[in-house]
Amino acid sequence: MNIVLVGFMGSGKSAVGKILAGRLNMRFIDLDSEIEKDLGLTITEIFKKNGEEYFRSVETRIIRLFSLLDNQVIATGGGVVLKDENITELKRTGCIFYLSATPETVYRRIKEEVHRPLLAGKKGDEALSEIKKILSFRREMYEKSGTEIKTDGQSSEEVAAEIEKHL
Ligand code: S3P
């Protein structure tokens, strides 16, 4: 079985996934990194050169590939829930956890980072309102994709431990 982590940017999918994989002796897979390896480009470059739609098609192809394998903790990109097909595929071999966080928590966690194309060029209140907008559009999709784990005020270790309890 695979453990799949979904959630918005900055919800801690990669950090929690690495800890969980270590504890459970499973392989850690970061889907964004796999996409970057596959195309030899960074996520930012893919968005710039080929656009979001192309990125989403590669994302779906890579999901199909890794869903065939077992014993992995998979950290997904924040937009995987946009296509039902991605979630259906991930559910075939995996148990999905939705790492939730308030827009304020997300903003605090990612404000120093520059590799998020969806928030590129936005700072302060503008970034926060963009986070709120995208999150409110996606919230229901995240919620119905799997078991919600609230991450506000919790360390990655604590979130990983909470997921372990659900297994
Ligand atoms: C995206 C989130 C990113 C990455 C891409 C699009 C999104 O992943 O896949 O920039 O649509 O929310 P992280 O959630 O790991 O930042």
PDB file of C-alpha atoms and ligand atoms in Angstrom:
ATOM      1  CA  MET A   1       0.000   0.000   0.000  1.00  0.00           C
ATOM      2  CA  ASN A   2       1.018   3.615  -0.557  1.00  0.00           C
ATOM      3  CA  ILE A   3       0.423   6.583   1.715  1.00  0.00           C
ATOM      4  CA  VAL A   4      -0.499   9.680  -0.277  1.00  0.00           C
ATOM      5  CA  LEU A   5      -0.328  13.217   1.097  1.00  0.00           C
ATOM      6  CA  VAL A   6      -2.411  15.923  -0.542  1.00  0.00           C
ATOM      7  CA  GLY A   7      -2.912  19.533   0.474  1.00  0.00           C
ATOM      8  CA  PHE A   8      -2.178  23.113  -0.398  1.00  0.00           C
ATOM      9  CA  MET A   9       1.310  24.492  -0.951  1.00  0.00           C
ATOM     10  CA  GLY A  10       3.012  24.849   2.405  1.00  0.00           C
ATOM     11  CA  SER A  11       0.834  22.275   4.152  1.00  0.00           C
ATOM     12  CA  GLY A  12       3.967  20.228   4.869  1.00  0.00           C
ATOM     13  CA  LYS A  13       3.461  17.313   2.454  1.00  0.00           C
ATOM     14  CA  SER A  14       7.153  16.868   1.651  1.00  0.00           C
ATOM     15  CA  ALA A  15       8.511  17.411   5.169  1.00  0.00           C
ATOM     16  CA  VAL A  16       5.899  15.106   6.726  1.00  0.00           C
ATOM     17  CA  GLY A  17       6.270  12.557   3.925  1.00  0.00           C
ATOM     18  CA  LYS A  18      10.015  12.222   4.462  1.00  0.00           C
ATOM     19  CA  ILE A  19       9.582  11.679   8.202  1.00  0.00           C
ATOM     20  CA  LEU A  20       6.773   9.174   7.687  1.00  0.00           C
ATOM     21  CA  ALA A  21       8.713   7.225   5.062  1.00  0.00           C
ATOM     22  CA  GLY A  22      11.700   7.018   7.427  1.00  0.00           C
ATOM     23  CA  ARG A  23       9.562   5.787  10.313  1.00  0.00           C
ATOM     24  CA  LEU A  24       7.652   3.230   8.286  1.00  0.00           C
ATOM     25  CA  ASN A  25      10.615   2.099   6.208  1.00  0.00           C
ATOM     26  CA  MET A  26       8.882   3.088   2.989  1.00  0.00           C
ATOM     27  CA  ARG A  27      10.236   4.845  -0.084  1.00  0.00           C
ATOM     28  CA  PHE A  28       9.644   8.595  -0.228  1.00  0.00           C
ATOM     29  CA  ILE A  29       8.426  10.027  -3.532  1.00  0.00           C
ATOM     30  CA  ASP A  30       7.960  13.729  -4.193  1.00  0.00           C
ATOM     31  CA  LEU A  31       5.838  14.008  -7.342  1.00  0.00           C
ATOM     32  CA  ASP A  32       7.014  17.542  -8.164  1.00  0.00           C
ATOM     33  CA  SER A  33      10.650  16.348  -8.026  1.00  0.00           C
ATOM     34  CA  GLU A  34       9.782  13.379 -10.251  1.00  0.00           C
ATOM     35  CA  ILE A  35       8.208  15.738 -12.796  1.00  0.00           C
ATOM     36  CA  GLU A  36      11.325  17.930 -12.688  1.00  0.00           C
ATOM     37  CA  LYS A  37      13.581  14.882 -13.185  1.00  0.00           C
ATOM     38  CA  ASP A  38      11.438  13.563 -16.013  1.00  0.00           C
ATOM     39  CA  LEU A  39      11.516  16.829 -17.972  1.00  0.00           C
ATOM     40  CA  GLY A  40      14.917  18.099 -16.831  1.00  0.00           C
ATOM     41  CA  LEU A  41      13.302  21.429 -15.902  1.00  0.00           C
ATOM     42  CA  THR A  42      12.230  23.062 -12.661  1.00  0.00           C
ATOM     43  CA  ILE A  43       8.495  23.489 -11.937  1.00  0.00           C
ATOM     44  CA  THR A  44       8.893  27.240 -12.444  1.00  0.00           C
ATOM     45  CA  GLU A  45      10.523  26.660 -15.844  1.00  0.00           C
ATOM     46  CA  ILE A  46       7.782  24.237 -16.910  1.00  0.00           C
ATOM     47  CA  PHE A  47       5.052  26.753 -16.027  1.00  0.00           C
ATOM     48  CA  LYS A  48       6.945  29.520 -17.848  1.00  0.00           C
ATOM     49  CA  LYS A  49       7.875  27.563 -20.965  1.00  0.00           C
ATOM     50  CA  ASN A  50       4.884  25.285 -21.427  1.00  0.00           C
ATOM     51  CA  GLY A  51       2.115  26.633 -19.208  1.00  0.00           C
ATOM     52  CA  GLU A  52      -0.015  25.141 -16.465  1.00  0.00           C
ATOM     53  CA  GLU A  53      -2.074  22.840 -18.696  1.00  0.00           C
ATOM     54  CA  TYR A  54       1.017  21.043 -19.943  1.00  0.00           C
ATOM     55  CA  PHE A  55       2.317  20.750 -16.362  1.00  0.00           C
ATOM     56  CA  ARG A  56      -1.018  19.169 -15.336  1.00  0.00           C
ATOM     57  CA  SER A  57      -0.814  16.602 -18.136  1.00  0.00           C
ATOM     58  CA  VAL A  58       2.701  15.562 -17.104  1.00  0.00           C
ATOM     59  CA  GLU A  59       1.555  15.440 -13.467  1.00  0.00           C
ATOM     60  CA  THR A  60      -1.205  12.975 -14.412  1.00  0.00           C
ATOM     61  CA  ARG A  61       1.222  10.815 -16.393  1.00  0.00           C
ATOM     62  CA  ILE A  62       3.682  10.661 -13.473  1.00  0.00           C
ATOM     63  CA  ILE A  63       0.838   9.815 -11.048  1.00  0.00           C
ATOM     64  CA  ARG A  64      -0.176   6.870 -13.236  1.00  0.00           C
ATOM     65  CA  LEU A  65       3.397   5.640 -13.179  1.00  0.00           C
ATOM     66  CA  PHE A  66       3.904   5.791  -9.416  1.00  0.00           C
ATOM     67  CA  SER A  67       0.453   4.411  -8.643  1.00  0.00           C
ATOM     68  CA  LEU A  68       1.660   1.159 -10.123  1.00  0.00           C
ATOM     69  CA  LEU A  69       4.315   0.807  -7.428  1.00  0.00           C
ATOM     70  CA  ASP A  70       3.946  -0.135  -3.771  1.00  0.00           C
ATOM     71  CA  ASN A  71       5.331   0.743  -0.319  1.00  0.00           C
ATOM     72  CA  GLN A  72       5.769   4.446  -1.002  1.00  0.00           C
ATOM     73  CA  VAL A  73       4.908   7.638   0.813  1.00  0.00           C
ATOM     74  CA  ILE A  74       3.900  10.008  -1.991  1.00  0.00           C
ATOM     75  CA  ALA A  75       3.925  13.787  -1.519  1.00  0.00           C
ATOM     76  CA  THR A  76       1.769  15.277  -4.269  1.00  0.00           C
ATOM     77  CA  GLY A  77       1.734  18.789  -5.734  1.00  0.00           C
ATOM     78  CA  GLY A  78      -0.986  21.068  -4.363  1.00  0.00           C
ATOM     79  CA  GLY A  79      -3.023  20.894  -7.560  1.00  0.00           C
ATOM     80  CA  VAL A  80      -3.518  17.136  -7.929  1.00  0.00           C
ATOM     81  CA  VAL A  81      -7.093  17.394  -6.656  1.00  0.00           C
ATOM     82  CA  LEU A  82      -8.058  19.503  -9.668  1.00  0.00           C
ATOM     83  CA  LYS A  83      -8.523  16.325 -11.709  1.00  0.00           C
ATOM     84  CA  ASP A  84     -10.755  13.545 -10.358  1.00  0.00           C
ATOM     85  CA  GLU A  85      -8.759  11.150 -12.472  1.00  0.00           C
ATOM     86  CA  ASN A  86      -5.607  11.819 -10.386  1.00  0.00           C
ATOM     87  CA  ILE A  87      -7.387  11.032  -7.129  1.00  0.00           C
ATOM     88  CA  THR A  88      -9.059   7.915  -8.536  1.00  0.00           C
ATOM     89  CA  GLU A  89      -5.666   6.663  -9.678  1.00  0.00           C
ATOM     90  CA  LEU A  90      -3.906   7.449  -6.387  1.00  0.00           C
ATOM     91  CA  LYS A  91      -6.706   5.758  -4.406  1.00  0.00           C
ATOM     92  CA  ARG A  92      -6.341   2.502  -6.289  1.00  0.00           C
ATOM     93  CA  THR A  93      -3.091   1.717  -4.475  1.00  0.00           C
ATOM     94  CA  GLY A  94      -2.972   4.344  -1.761  1.00  0.00           C
ATOM     95  CA  CYS A  95      -4.541   5.708   1.359  1.00  0.00           C
ATOM     96  CA  ILE A  96      -4.951   9.490   1.066  1.00  0.00           C
ATOM     97  CA  PHE A  97      -4.430  12.032   3.852  1.00  0.00           C
ATOM     98  CA  TYR A  98      -5.316  15.693   3.390  1.00  0.00           C
ATOM     99  CA  LEU A  99      -2.939  17.961   5.306  1.00  0.00           C
ATOM    100  CA  SER A 100      -4.970  21.086   5.983  1.00  0.00           C
ATOM    101  CA  ALA A 101      -3.769  24.513   7.061  1.00  0.00           C
ATOM    102  CA  THR A 102      -5.370  27.954   7.291  1.00  0.00           C
ATOM    103  CA  PRO A 103      -4.387  30.553   4.667  1.00  0.00           C
ATOM    104  CA  GLU A 104      -2.447  32.417   7.375  1.00  0.00           C
ATOM    105  CA  THR A 105      -0.418  29.309   8.248  1.00  0.00           C
ATOM    106  CA  VAL A 106       0.275  28.658   4.563  1.00  0.00           C
ATOM    107  CA  TYR A 107       1.378  32.241   4.067  1.00  0.00           C
ATOM    108  CA  ARG A 108       3.688  32.150   7.084  1.00  0.00           C
ATOM    109  CA  ARG A 109       5.298  28.936   5.869  1.00  0.00           C
ATOM    110  CA  ILE A 110       5.902  29.933   2.279  1.00  0.00           C
ATOM    111  CA  LYS A 111       6.458  33.671   2.305  1.00  0.00           C
ATOM    112  CA  GLU A 112      10.248  33.363   2.000  1.00  0.00           C
ATOM    113  CA  GLU A 113      10.068  30.907  -0.891  1.00  0.00           C
ATOM    114  CA  VAL A 114      10.306  31.777  -4.560  1.00  0.00           C
ATOM    115  CA  HIS A 115       9.583  28.490  -6.337  1.00  0.00           C
ATOM    116  CA  ARG A 116       5.766  28.587  -6.318  1.00  0.00           C
ATOM    117  CA  PRO A 117       4.655  29.719  -9.775  1.00  0.00           C
ATOM    118  CA  LEU A 118       1.023  30.195  -8.735  1.00  0.00           C
ATOM    119  CA  LEU A 119       2.066  32.871  -6.251  1.00  0.00           C
ATOM    120  CA  ALA A 120       4.928  34.324  -8.278  1.00  0.00           C
ATOM    121  CA  GLY A 121       5.405  38.051  -7.884  1.00  0.00           C
ATOM    122  CA  LYS A 122       2.848  38.303  -5.080  1.00  0.00           C
ATOM    123  CA  LYS A 123       3.800  39.513  -1.637  1.00  0.00           C
ATOM    124  CA  GLY A 124       2.123  40.408   1.644  1.00  0.00           C
ATOM    125  CA  ASP A 125      -1.647  40.949   1.517  1.00  0.00           C
ATOM    126  CA  GLU A 126      -1.745  40.192  -2.186  1.00  0.00           C
ATOM    127  CA  ALA A 127      -0.168  36.762  -1.640  1.00  0.00           C
ATOM    128  CA  LEU A 128      -2.460  36.052   1.303  1.00  0.00           C
ATOM    129  CA  SER A 129      -5.596  36.913  -0.655  1.00  0.00           C
ATOM    130  CA  GLU A 130      -4.448  34.743  -3.582  1.00  0.00           C
ATOM    131  CA  ILE A 131      -3.902  31.846  -1.154  1.00  0.00           C
ATOM    132  CA  LYS A 132      -7.415  32.404   0.251  1.00  0.00           C
ATOM    133  CA  LYS A 133      -8.906  32.477  -3.231  1.00  0.00           C
ATOM    134  CA  ILE A 134      -7.226  29.274  -4.472  1.00  0.00           C
ATOM    135  CA  LEU A 135      -7.830  27.480  -1.186  1.00  0.00           C
ATOM    136  CA  SER A 136     -11.537  28.290  -1.086  1.00  0.00           C
ATOM    137  CA  PHE A 137     -11.883  27.022  -4.658  1.00  0.00           C
ATOM    138  CA  ARG A 138     -10.089  23.760  -3.795  1.00  0.00           C
ATOM    139  CA  ARG A 139     -11.124  23.139  -0.186  1.00  0.00           C
ATOM    140  CA  GLU A 140     -13.998  20.799  -0.961  1.00  0.00           C
ATOM    141  CA  MET A 141     -11.860  18.791  -3.386  1.00  0.00           C
ATOM    142  CA  TYR A 142      -9.167  18.361  -0.733  1.00  0.00           C
ATOM    143  CA  GLU A 143     -11.719  17.418   1.913  1.00  0.00           C
ATOM    144  CA  LYS A 144     -13.351  14.702  -0.115  1.00  0.00           C
ATOM    145  CA  SER A 145     -10.043  13.231  -1.297  1.00  0.00           C
ATOM    146  CA  GLY A 146      -9.053  11.675   2.041  1.00  0.00           C
ATOM    147  CA  THR A 147      -8.737  11.835   5.823  1.00  0.00           C
ATOM    148  CA  GLU A 148      -8.112  15.384   7.038  1.00  0.00           C
ATOM    149  CA  ILE A 149      -5.168  16.036   9.338  1.00  0.00           C
ATOM    150  CA  LYS A 150      -5.012  19.593  10.705  1.00  0.00           C
ATOM    151  CA  THR A 151      -1.454  20.905  10.647  1.00  0.00           C
ATOM    152  CA  ASP A 152      -1.830  24.388  12.192  1.00  0.00           C
ATOM    153  CA  GLY A 153       0.457  24.753  15.188  1.00  0.00           C
ATOM    154  CA  GLN A 154       1.867  21.252  14.738  1.00  0.00           C
ATOM    155  CA  SER A 155       5.403  20.251  13.825  1.00  0.00           C
ATOM    156  CA  SER A 156       6.037  17.884  10.909  1.00  0.00           C
ATOM    157  CA  GLU A 157       6.936  15.165  13.446  1.00  0.00           C
ATOM    158  CA  GLU A 158       3.597  15.624  15.208  1.00  0.00           C
ATOM    159  CA  VAL A 159       1.673  15.472  11.942  1.00  0.00           C
ATOM    160  CA  ALA A 160       3.552  12.329  10.906  1.00  0.00           C
ATOM    161  CA  ALA A 161       2.763  10.728  14.273  1.00  0.00           C
ATOM    162  CA  GLU A 162      -0.925  11.562  13.867  1.00  0.00           C
ATOM    163  CA  ILE A 163      -1.022   9.934  10.445  1.00  0.00           C
ATOM    164  CA  GLU A 164       0.673   6.837  11.872  1.00  0.00           C
ATOM    165  CA  LYS A 165      -2.149   6.521  14.402  1.00  0.00           C
ATOM    166  CA  HIS A 166      -4.664   6.342  11.542  1.00  0.00           C
ATOM    167  CA  LEU A 167      -2.881   3.497   9.780  1.00  0.00           C
TER     168      LEU A 167
HETATM  169  C1  S3P B   1       0.863  23.636  -7.273  1.00  0.00           C
HETATM  170  C2  S3P B   1       1.629  23.266  -6.196  1.00  0.00           C
HETATM  171  C3  S3P B   1       3.068  22.939  -6.321  1.00  0.00           C
HETATM  172  C4  S3P B   1       3.420  22.515  -7.738  1.00  0.00           C
HETATM  173  C5  S3P B   1       2.936  23.526  -8.710  1.00  0.00           C
HETATM  174  C6  S3P B   1       1.413  23.721  -8.647  1.00  0.00           C
HETATM  175  C7  S3P B   1      -0.566  23.939  -7.057  1.00  0.00           C
HETATM  176  O1  S3P B   1       3.378  21.896  -5.416  1.00  0.00           O
HETATM  177  O2  S3P B   1       2.916  21.247  -8.041  1.00  0.00           O
HETATM  178  O3  S3P B   1       3.601  24.718  -8.440  1.00  0.00           O
HETATM  179  O4  S3P B   1      -1.322  24.008  -8.040  1.00  0.00           O
HETATM  180  O5  S3P B   1      -0.987  24.105  -5.887  1.00  0.00           O
HETATM  181  P1  S3P B   1       3.508  22.105  -3.810  1.00  0.00           P
HETATM  182  O6  S3P B   1       2.144  21.936  -3.242  1.00  0.00           O
HETATM  183  O7  S3P B   1       4.435  21.030  -3.397  1.00  0.00           O
HETATM  184  O8  S3P B   1       4.060  23.484  -3.596  1.00  0.00           O
END
